[in-house]
mmCIF file of C-alpha atoms in Angstrom:
data_model
loop_
_atom_site.group_PDB
_atom_site.id
_atom_site.type_symbol
_atom_site.label_atom_id
_atom_site.label_comp_id
_atom_site.label_asym_id
_atom_site.label_seq_id
_atom_site.Cartn_x
_atom_site.Cartn_y
_atom_site.Cartn_z
ATOM 1 C CA MET A 1 15.712 -10.963 -13.191
ATOM 2 C CA ILE A 2 18.629 -12.281 -11.171
ATOM 3 C CA ILE A 3 19.554 -10.153 -8.159
ATOM 4 C CA THR A 4 22.770 -11.189 -6.401
ATOM 5 C CA THR A 5 25.308 -9.854 -3.932
ATOM 6 C CA THR A 6 28.105 -11.610 -5.814
ATOM 7 C CA ASP A 7 30.004 -9.918 -8.641
ATOM 8 C CA SER A 8 29.089 -12.611 -11.157
ATOM 9 C CA VAL A 9 26.332 -15.084 -11.990
ATOM 10 C CA GLU A 10 27.384 -18.730 -11.945
ATOM 11 C CA ASP A 11 27.459 -20.360 -15.389
ATOM 12 C CA LYS A 12 26.653 -17.020 -17.074
ATOM 13 C CA ARG A 13 28.932 -14.543 -18.763
ATOM 14 C CA ILE A 14 28.450 -10.812 -18.306
ATOM 15 C CA THR A 15 28.380 -9.321 -21.800
ATOM 16 C CA ALA A 16 27.654 -5.685 -20.907
ATOM 17 C CA TYR A 17 27.689 -3.451 -17.881
ATOM 18 C CA LEU A 18 24.719 -1.092 -18.084
ATOM 19 C CA GLY A 19 25.419 1.070 -15.044
ATOM 20 C CA ILE A 20 24.780 1.456 -11.380
ATOM 21 C CA VAL A 21 21.166 1.126 -10.301
ATOM 22 C CA CYS A 22 19.659 1.954 -6.940
ATOM 23 C CA GLY A 23 16.477 1.856 -4.974
ATOM 24 C CA ASP A 24 15.653 3.632 -1.760
ATOM 25 C CA ALA A 25 12.846 3.275 0.733
ATOM 26 C CA VAL A 26 12.136 5.475 3.717
ATOM 27 C CA MET A 27 9.482 3.995 5.960
ATOM 28 C CA GLY A 28 7.931 5.718 8.912
ATOM 29 C CA THR A 29 7.236 3.860 12.079
ATOM 30 C CA ASN A 30 4.291 4.917 14.129
ATOM 31 C CA ILE A 31 3.985 5.874 17.760
ATOM 32 C CA PHE A 32 2.639 2.432 18.726
ATOM 33 C CA ARG A 33 5.623 0.658 17.160
ATOM 34 C CA ASP A 34 7.956 3.101 18.899
ATOM 35 C CA MET A 35 6.292 2.406 22.241
ATOM 36 C CA MET A 36 6.486 -1.364 21.765
ATOM 37 C CA ALA A 37 10.137 -1.080 20.714
ATOM 38 C CA SER A 38 10.840 0.898 23.875
ATOM 39 C CA VAL A 39 9.348 -1.915 25.951
ATOM 40 C CA ARG A 40 11.425 -4.494 24.031
ATOM 41 C CA ASP A 41 14.517 -2.387 24.685
ATOM 42 C CA ILE A 42 13.879 -2.656 28.421
ATOM 43 C CA VAL A 43 12.828 -6.322 28.661
ATOM 44 C CA GLY A 44 14.827 -7.669 25.734
ATOM 45 C CA GLY A 45 13.788 -9.723 22.744
ATOM 46 C CA ARG A 46 13.010 -9.037 19.133
ATOM 47 C CA SER A 47 10.826 -6.173 17.953
ATOM 48 C CA GLY A 48 8.446 -7.755 15.474
ATOM 49 C CA ALA A 49 6.903 -4.383 14.628
ATOM 50 C CA TYR A 50 10.232 -2.886 13.528
ATOM 51 C CA GLU A 51 11.227 -6.111 11.768
ATOM 52 C CA THR A 52 8.060 -5.935 9.672
ATOM 53 C CA VAL A 53 8.700 -2.327 8.641
ATOM 54 C CA LEU A 54 12.353 -3.087 7.916
ATOM 55 C CA ARG A 55 11.394 -6.079 5.743
ATOM 56 C CA GLN A 56 8.875 -3.955 3.823
ATOM 57 C CA ALA A 57 11.498 -1.237 3.273
ATOM 58 C CA LYS A 58 14.035 -3.782 2.011
ATOM 59 C CA GLU A 59 11.525 -5.280 -0.429
ATOM 60 C CA ALA A 60 10.549 -1.810 -1.693
ATOM 61 C CA ALA A 61 14.185 -0.736 -2.189
ATOM 62 C CA LEU A 62 15.022 -3.942 -4.067
ATOM 63 C CA ALA A 63 11.887 -3.611 -6.227
ATOM 64 C CA ASP A 64 12.822 -0.022 -7.146
ATOM 65 C CA MET A 65 16.377 -1.091 -8.000
ATOM 66 C CA GLN A 66 15.083 -3.972 -10.126
ATOM 67 C CA ALA A 67 12.658 -1.668 -11.965
ATOM 68 C CA GLN A 68 15.492 0.726 -12.760
ATOM 69 C CA ALA A 69 17.581 -2.189 -14.079
ATOM 70 C CA ALA A 70 14.667 -3.420 -16.203
ATOM 71 C CA GLN A 71 14.373 0.031 -17.812
ATOM 72 C CA LEU A 72 18.010 -0.346 -18.879
ATOM 73 C CA GLY A 73 17.279 -3.778 -20.390
ATOM 74 C CA ALA A 74 19.287 -5.682 -17.781
ATOM 75 C CA ASP A 75 19.129 -9.437 -17.248
ATOM 76 C CA ALA A 76 20.621 -9.210 -13.746
ATOM 77 C CA VAL A 77 21.887 -6.910 -11.037
ATOM 78 C CA VAL A 78 25.206 -7.963 -9.505
ATOM 79 C CA ALA A 79 27.232 -6.756 -6.526
ATOM 80 C CA VAL A 80 24.078 -5.693 -4.692
ATOM 81 C CA ASP A 81 24.678 -3.920 -1.406
ATOM 82 C CA LEU A 82 21.983 -3.112 1.144
ATOM 83 C CA ASP A 83 22.470 -0.227 3.554
ATOM 84 C CA TYR A 84 20.269 0.476 6.549
ATOM 85 C CA ASP A 85 19.904 3.634 8.601
ATOM 86 C CA THR A 86 17.453 5.517 10.778
ATOM 87 C CA VAL A 87 16.458 9.108 11.187
ATOM 88 C CA ALA A 88 14.878 9.991 14.495
ATOM 89 C CA GLY A 89 13.661 13.176 16.067
ATOM 90 C CA ASP A 90 10.606 14.793 17.588
ATOM 91 C CA GLY A 91 9.449 11.388 18.815
ATOM 92 C CA LYS A 92 9.421 9.955 15.275
ATOM 93 C CA THR A 93 11.592 7.282 13.708
ATOM 94 C CA MET A 94 12.102 6.697 9.992
ATOM 95 C CA LEU A 95 13.821 3.552 8.726
ATOM 96 C CA ILE A 96 15.898 3.916 5.560
ATOM 97 C CA VAL A 97 17.005 1.111 3.249
ATOM 98 C CA SER A 98 19.150 1.695 0.151
ATOM 99 C CA ALA A 99 19.852 -1.017 -2.418
ATOM 100 C CA ASN A 100 22.665 -0.464 -4.938
ATOM 101 C CA GLY A 101 24.116 -2.717 -7.603
ATOM 102 C CA THR A 102 25.347 -2.963 -11.174
ATOM 103 C CA ALA A 103 22.868 -3.724 -13.948
ATOM 104 C CA VAL A 104 24.286 -6.196 -16.475
ATOM 105 C CA LYS A 105 23.396 -8.138 -19.631
ATOM 106 C CA LEU A 106 24.130 -11.854 -19.547
ATOM 107 C CA GLY A 107 25.229 -14.087 -22.397
#
């Protein structure tokens, strides 16, 4: 299945719009990742631990969105938008990724 952030697929014609599809992933970080991120915040540099969790959340959200599109019989999902957020409190951090797009049939 084609997944794209553009509103069309090159050299393909959209023959039907099947609806909006979405996928969400909420991933918890653990105390060790939070501690390492705190150190990175002080000394600078990238936080590989958070990047790994964020990448996993993005892949899970996209997979859920694609599965929803497949259930509708879609050939592609266009106009995909990824949104990122965090929820933190009580010493815990949750990373949230939402993927939204339009499921379409191609001709």
